[in-house]
Backbone as XML, in Angstrom:
<?xml version="1.0"?>
<chain id="A" units="angstrom">
  <residue number="1" name="MET">
    <atom name="N" x="2.809" y="-30.454" z="21.514"/>
    <atom name="CA" x="2.403" y="-29.228" z="20.926"/>
    <atom name="C" x="3.303" y="-28.109" z="21.093"/>
  </residue>
  <residue number="2" name="GLN">
    <atom name="N" x="3.715" y="-27.429" z="20.149"/>
    <atom name="CA" x="4.797" y="-26.436" z="20.171"/>
    <atom name="C" x="4.171" y="-25.111" z="20.117"/>
  </residue>
  <residue number="3" name="ALA">
    <atom name="N" x="4.531" y="-24.004" z="20.975"/>
    <atom name="CA" x="4.118" y="-22.741" z="21.037"/>
    <atom name="C" x="4.402" y="-21.963" z="19.695"/>
  </residue>
  <residue number="4" name="ALA">
    <atom name="N" x="3.579" y="-21.068" z="19.487"/>
    <atom name="CA" x="3.756" y="-20.260" z="18.167"/>
    <atom name="C" x="4.978" y="-19.349" z="18.427"/>
  </residue>
  <residue number="5" name="PRO">
    <atom name="N" x="5.747" y="-19.026" z="17.386"/>
    <atom name="CA" x="6.953" y="-18.168" z="17.476"/>
    <atom name="C" x="6.555" y="-16.801" z="17.910"/>
  </residue>
  <residue number="6" name="VAL">
    <atom name="N" x="7.477" y="-16.187" z="18.643"/>
    <atom name="CA" x="7.194" y="-14.836" z="19.155"/>
    <atom name="C" x="7.826" y="-13.890" z="18.073"/>
  </residue>
  <residue number="7" name="ARG">
    <atom name="N" x="7.037" y="-12.850" z="17.822"/>
    <atom name="CA" x="7.435" y="-11.931" z="16.806"/>
    <atom name="C" x="8.366" y="-10.998" z="17.447"/>
  </residue>
  <residue number="8" name="ALA">
    <atom name="N" x="9.620" y="-10.797" z="16.823"/>
    <atom name="CA" x="10.640" y="-9.960" z="17.448"/>
    <atom name="C" x="10.416" y="-8.433" z="17.204"/>
  </residue>
  <residue number="9" name="THR">
    <atom name="N" x="9.700" y="-8.140" z="16.188"/>
    <atom name="CA" x="9.438" y="-6.662" z="15.880"/>
    <atom name="C" x="7.967" y="-6.322" z="16.089"/>
  </residue>
  <residue number="10" name="ALA">
    <atom name="N" x="7.687" y="-5.186" z="16.628"/>
    <atom name="CA" x="6.305" y="-4.801" z="16.702"/>
    <atom name="C" x="5.629" y="-4.402" z="15.432"/>
  </residue>
  <residue number="11" name="ILE">
    <atom name="N" x="4.454" y="-4.694" z="15.397"/>
    <atom name="CA" x="3.651" y="-4.321" z="14.116"/>
    <atom name="C" x="3.377" y="-2.910" z="14.226"/>
  </residue>
  <residue number="12" name="PRO">
    <atom name="N" x="3.786" y="-2.129" z="13.019"/>
    <atom name="CA" x="3.623" y="-0.671" z="13.014"/>
    <atom name="C" x="2.133" y="-0.285" z="13.165"/>
  </residue>
  <residue number="13" name="SER">
    <atom name="N" x="2.009" y="0.831" z="13.786"/>
    <atom name="CA" x="0.604" y="1.350" z="13.914"/>
    <atom name="C" x="0.197" y="2.010" z="12.582"/>
  </residue>
  <residue number="14" name="PHE">
    <atom name="N" x="-1.041" y="2.300" z="12.424"/>
    <atom name="CA" x="-1.475" y="3.021" z="11.202"/>
    <atom name="C" x="-0.803" y="4.332" z="11.071"/>
  </residue>
  <residue number="15" name="THR">
    <atom name="N" x="-0.662" y="4.967" z="12.324"/>
    <atom name="CA" x="0.067" y="6.358" z="12.284"/>
    <atom name="C" x="1.473" y="6.152" z="11.753"/>
  </residue>
  <residue number="16" name="ASP">
    <atom name="N" x="2.177" y="5.127" z="12.336"/>
    <atom name="CA" x="3.519" y="4.916" z="11.772"/>
    <atom name="C" x="3.547" y="4.717" z="10.288"/>
  </residue>
  <residue number="17" name="ALA">
    <atom name="N" x="2.607" y="4.009" z="9.733"/>
    <atom name="CA" x="2.602" y="3.724" z="8.390"/>
    <atom name="C" x="2.309" y="4.949" z="7.539"/>
  </residue>
  <residue number="18" name="LEU">
    <atom name="N" x="1.464" y="5.792" z="8.161"/>
    <atom name="CA" x="1.206" y="7.154" z="7.364"/>
    <atom name="C" x="2.455" y="7.943" z="7.410"/>
  </residue>
  <residue number="19" name="ARG">
    <atom name="N" x="3.191" y="8.006" z="8.512"/>
    <atom name="CA" x="4.356" y="8.732" z="8.526"/>
    <atom name="C" x="5.383" y="8.226" z="7.589"/>
  </residue>
  <residue number="20" name="ALA">
    <atom name="N" x="5.548" y="6.922" z="7.493"/>
    <atom name="CA" x="6.444" y="6.423" z="6.440"/>
    <atom name="C" x="6.136" y="6.826" z="5.056"/>
  </residue>
  <residue number="21" name="VAL">
    <atom name="N" x="4.900" y="6.783" z="4.602"/>
    <atom name="CA" x="4.445" y="7.157" z="3.351"/>
    <atom name="C" x="4.667" y="8.666" z="3.273"/>
  </residue>
  <residue number="22" name="GLU">
    <atom name="N" x="4.326" y="9.421" z="4.220"/>
    <atom name="CA" x="4.654" y="10.882" z="4.265"/>
    <atom name="C" x="6.109" y="11.202" z="3.928"/>
  </residue>
  <residue number="23" name="SER">
    <atom name="N" x="6.988" y="10.525" z="4.728"/>
    <atom name="CA" x="8.413" y="10.819" z="4.559"/>
    <atom name="C" x="8.870" y="10.476" z="3.120"/>
  </residue>
  <residue number="24" name="ILE">
    <atom name="N" x="8.252" y="9.574" z="2.454"/>
    <atom name="CA" x="8.673" y="9.185" z="1.082"/>
    <atom name="C" x="8.099" y="10.292" z="0.089"/>
  </residue>
  <residue number="25" name="LEU">
    <atom name="N" x="6.889" y="10.758" z="0.319"/>
    <atom name="CA" x="6.256" y="11.697" z="-0.581"/>
    <atom name="C" x="6.493" y="13.170" z="-0.412"/>
  </residue>
  <residue number="26" name="MET">
    <atom name="N" x="6.872" y="13.528" z="0.814"/>
    <atom name="CA" x="7.037" y="14.918" z="1.070"/>
    <atom name="C" x="8.491" y="15.189" z="1.492"/>
  </residue>
  <residue number="27" name="SER">
    <atom name="N" x="8.940" y="16.434" z="1.205"/>
    <atom name="CA" x="10.342" y="16.890" z="1.698"/>
    <atom name="C" x="10.174" y="17.193" z="3.198"/>
  </residue>
  <residue number="28" name="GLY">
    <atom name="N" x="11.402" y="17.332" z="3.789"/>
    <atom name="CA" x="11.340" y="17.687" z="5.237"/>
    <atom name="C" x="10.570" y="19.015" z="5.591"/>
  </residue>
  <residue number="29" name="GLY">
    <atom name="N" x="10.694" y="20.055" z="4.747"/>
    <atom name="CA" x="10.098" y="21.265" z="5.094"/>
    <atom name="C" x="8.496" y="21.161" z="4.916"/>
  </residue>
  <residue number="30" name="GLN">
    <atom name="N" x="8.084" y="20.353" z="3.993"/>
    <atom name="CA" x="6.561" y="20.171" z="3.922"/>
    <atom name="C" x="6.055" y="19.382" z="5.126"/>
  </residue>
  <residue number="31" name="ARG">
    <atom name="N" x="6.758" y="18.470" z="5.513"/>
    <atom name="CA" x="6.366" y="17.700" z="6.702"/>
    <atom name="C" x="6.196" y="18.540" z="7.962"/>
  </residue>
  <residue number="32" name="THR">
    <atom name="N" x="7.264" y="19.309" z="8.043"/>
    <atom name="CA" x="7.326" y="20.198" z="9.256"/>
    <atom name="C" x="6.174" y="21.137" z="9.174"/>
  </residue>
  <residue number="33" name="ALA">
    <atom name="N" x="5.928" y="21.786" z="8.045"/>
    <atom name="CA" x="4.809" y="22.630" z="7.816"/>
    <atom name="C" x="3.516" y="22.148" z="8.247"/>
  </residue>
  <residue number="34" name="ARG">
    <atom name="N" x="3.277" y="20.862" z="7.651"/>
    <atom name="CA" x="1.953" y="20.234" z="7.885"/>
    <atom name="C" x="1.856" y="19.884" z="9.392"/>
  </residue>
  <residue number="35" name="ARG">
    <atom name="N" x="2.886" y="19.437" z="9.979"/>
    <atom name="CA" x="2.780" y="19.113" z="11.408"/>
    <atom name="C" x="2.448" y="20.314" z="12.330"/>
  </residue>
  <residue number="36" name="ASN">
    <atom name="N" x="3.155" y="21.485" z="11.879"/>
    <atom name="CA" x="2.962" y="22.682" z="12.647"/>
    <atom name="C" x="1.529" y="23.277" z="12.507"/>
  </residue>
  <residue number="37" name="ALA">
    <atom name="N" x="1.010" y="23.041" z="11.204"/>
    <atom name="CA" x="-0.475" y="23.432" z="10.969"/>
    <atom name="C" x="-1.282" y="22.622" z="11.811"/>
  </residue>
  <residue number="38" name="TRP">
    <atom name="N" x="-1.156" y="21.288" z="11.910"/>
    <atom name="CA" x="-1.976" y="20.400" z="12.731"/>
    <atom name="C" x="-1.857" y="20.783" z="14.112"/>
  </residue>
  <residue number="39" name="THR">
    <atom name="N" x="-0.645" y="21.141" z="14.642"/>
    <atom name="CA" x="-0.506" y="21.488" z="15.978"/>
    <atom name="C" x="-1.328" y="22.784" z="16.247"/>
  </residue>
  <residue number="40" name="SER">
    <atom name="N" x="-1.403" y="23.645" z="15.259"/>
    <atom name="CA" x="-2.080" y="24.972" z="15.504"/>
    <atom name="C" x="-3.575" y="24.609" z="15.464"/>
  </residue>
  <residue number="41" name="VAL">
    <atom name="N" x="-4.046" y="23.685" z="14.647"/>
    <atom name="CA" x="-5.480" y="23.267" z="14.616"/>
    <atom name="C" x="-5.842" y="22.776" z="16.022"/>
  </residue>
  <residue number="42" name="LEU">
    <atom name="N" x="-4.923" y="21.902" z="16.555"/>
    <atom name="CA" x="-5.303" y="21.270" z="17.877"/>
    <atom name="C" x="-5.278" y="22.462" z="18.946"/>
  </residue>
  <residue number="43" name="GLU">
    <atom name="N" x="-4.382" y="23.356" z="18.989"/>
    <atom name="CA" x="-4.229" y="24.335" z="19.855"/>
    <atom name="C" x="-5.559" y="25.190" z="19.799"/>
  </residue>
  <residue number="44" name="ASP">
    <atom name="N" x="-5.968" y="25.474" z="18.620"/>
    <atom name="CA" x="-7.224" y="26.311" z="18.458"/>
    <atom name="C" x="-8.464" y="25.685" z="18.965"/>
  </residue>
  <residue number="45" name="ARG">
    <atom name="N" x="-8.511" y="24.417" z="18.862"/>
    <atom name="CA" x="-9.617" y="23.653" z="19.346"/>
    <atom name="C" x="-9.743" y="23.696" z="20.824"/>
  </residue>
  <residue number="46" name="ARG">
    <atom name="N" x="-8.475" y="23.574" z="21.501"/>
    <atom name="CA" x="-8.302" y="23.588" z="22.898"/>
    <atom name="C" x="-8.835" y="24.930" z="23.419"/>
  </residue>
  <residue number="47" name="ARG">
    <atom name="N" x="-8.267" y="26.028" z="22.722"/>
    <atom name="CA" x="-8.659" y="27.382" z="23.091"/>
    <atom name="C" x="-10.104" y="27.576" z="23.067"/>
  </residue>
  <residue number="48" name="ALA">
    <atom name="N" x="-10.818" y="27.088" z="21.872"/>
    <atom name="CA" x="-12.271" y="27.210" z="21.776"/>
    <atom name="C" x="-12.867" y="26.482" z="22.826"/>
  </residue>
  <residue number="49" name="LYS">
    <atom name="N" x="-12.548" y="25.387" z="23.215"/>
    <atom name="CA" x="-13.110" y="24.641" z="24.270"/>
    <atom name="C" x="-12.951" y="25.262" z="25.546"/>
  </residue>
  <residue number="50" name="ASP">
    <atom name="N" x="-11.879" y="25.899" z="25.889"/>
    <atom name="CA" x="-11.756" y="26.652" z="27.109"/>
    <atom name="C" x="-12.571" y="27.999" z="27.184"/>
  </residue>
  <residue number="51" name="ARG">
    <atom name="N" x="-12.820" y="28.584" z="25.938"/>
    <atom name="CA" x="-13.738" y="29.738" z="25.864"/>
    <atom name="C" x="-15.043" y="29.368" z="26.146"/>
  </residue>
  <residue number="52" name="VAL">
    <atom name="N" x="-15.578" y="28.210" z="25.624"/>
    <atom name="CA" x="-16.929" y="27.767" z="25.864"/>
    <atom name="C" x="-17.089" y="27.625" z="27.411"/>
  </residue>
  <residue number="53" name="GLU">
    <atom name="N" x="-16.192" y="26.953" z="28.003"/>
    <atom name="CA" x="-16.222" y="26.586" z="29.434"/>
    <atom name="C" x="-16.268" y="27.916" z="30.236"/>
  </residue>
  <residue number="54" name="ALA">
    <atom name="N" x="-15.469" y="28.847" z="29.948"/>
    <atom name="CA" x="-15.387" y="30.166" z="30.620"/>
    <atom name="C" x="-16.743" y="30.916" z="30.437"/>
  </residue>
  <residue number="55" name="GLN">
    <atom name="N" x="-17.371" y="30.701" z="29.209"/>
    <atom name="CA" x="-18.584" y="31.379" z="29.057"/>
    <atom name="C" x="-19.759" y="30.820" z="29.984"/>
  </residue>
  <residue number="56" name="ARG">
    <atom name="N" x="-19.662" y="29.423" z="30.018"/>
    <atom name="CA" x="-20.523" y="28.804" z="30.874"/>
    <atom name="C" x="-20.497" y="29.139" z="32.361"/>
  </residue>
  <residue number="57" name="VAL">
    <atom name="N" x="-19.310" y="29.337" z="32.866"/>
    <atom name="CA" x="-18.954" y="29.646" z="34.155"/>
    <atom name="C" x="-19.513" y="31.113" z="34.354"/>
  </residue>
  <residue number="58" name="LEU">
    <atom name="N" x="-19.117" y="32.035" z="33.460"/>
    <atom name="CA" x="-19.638" y="33.388" z="33.649"/>
    <atom name="C" x="-21.160" y="33.583" z="33.631"/>
  </residue>
  <residue number="59" name="GLU">
    <atom name="N" x="-21.828" y="32.810" z="32.791"/>
    <atom name="CA" x="-23.238" y="32.831" z="32.681"/>
    <atom name="C" x="-23.785" y="32.233" z="33.959"/>
  </residue>
  <residue number="60" name="SER">
    <atom name="N" x="-23.206" y="31.134" z="34.555"/>
    <atom name="CA" x="-23.844" y="30.655" z="35.741"/>
    <atom name="C" x="-23.732" y="31.623" z="36.866"/>
  </residue>
  <residue number="61" name="VAL">
    <atom name="N" x="-22.661" y="32.341" z="36.933"/>
    <atom name="CA" x="-22.467" y="33.269" z="38.011"/>
    <atom name="C" x="-23.305" y="34.567" z="37.823"/>
  </residue>
  <residue number="62" name="ALA">
    <atom name="N" x="-23.553" y="34.920" z="36.557"/>
    <atom name="CA" x="-24.359" y="36.235" z="36.238"/>
    <atom name="C" x="-25.811" y="35.893" z="36.527"/>
  </residue>
  <residue number="63" name="THR">
    <atom name="N" x="-26.213" y="34.681" z="36.512"/>
    <atom name="CA" x="-27.533" y="34.378" z="36.455"/>
    <atom name="C" x="-28.211" y="34.522" z="37.829"/>
  </residue>
  <residue number="64" name="PRO">
    <atom name="N" x="-29.283" y="35.376" z="38.135"/>
    <atom name="CA" x="-29.748" y="35.552" z="39.404"/>
    <atom name="C" x="-30.379" y="34.298" z="39.902"/>
  </residue>
  <residue number="65" name="ARG">
    <atom name="N" x="-30.426" y="33.993" z="41.243"/>
    <atom name="CA" x="-31.053" y="32.890" z="41.747"/>
    <atom name="C" x="-32.202" y="33.190" z="42.601"/>
  </residue>
</chain>
């Protein structure tokens, strides 16, 4: 019995495939703008999560026991 051949190249991920399509369809400036926008969305979500956590801490300290 012979072993299956080993694949020399990695199978691209879904993200890699999307980036390849993106590079074909969009100019460099549009790609950069989209990525910057997405980075801003992620940063806004992180700050919102931090605000919620800070609010919880402040409320727990302010609550009389």
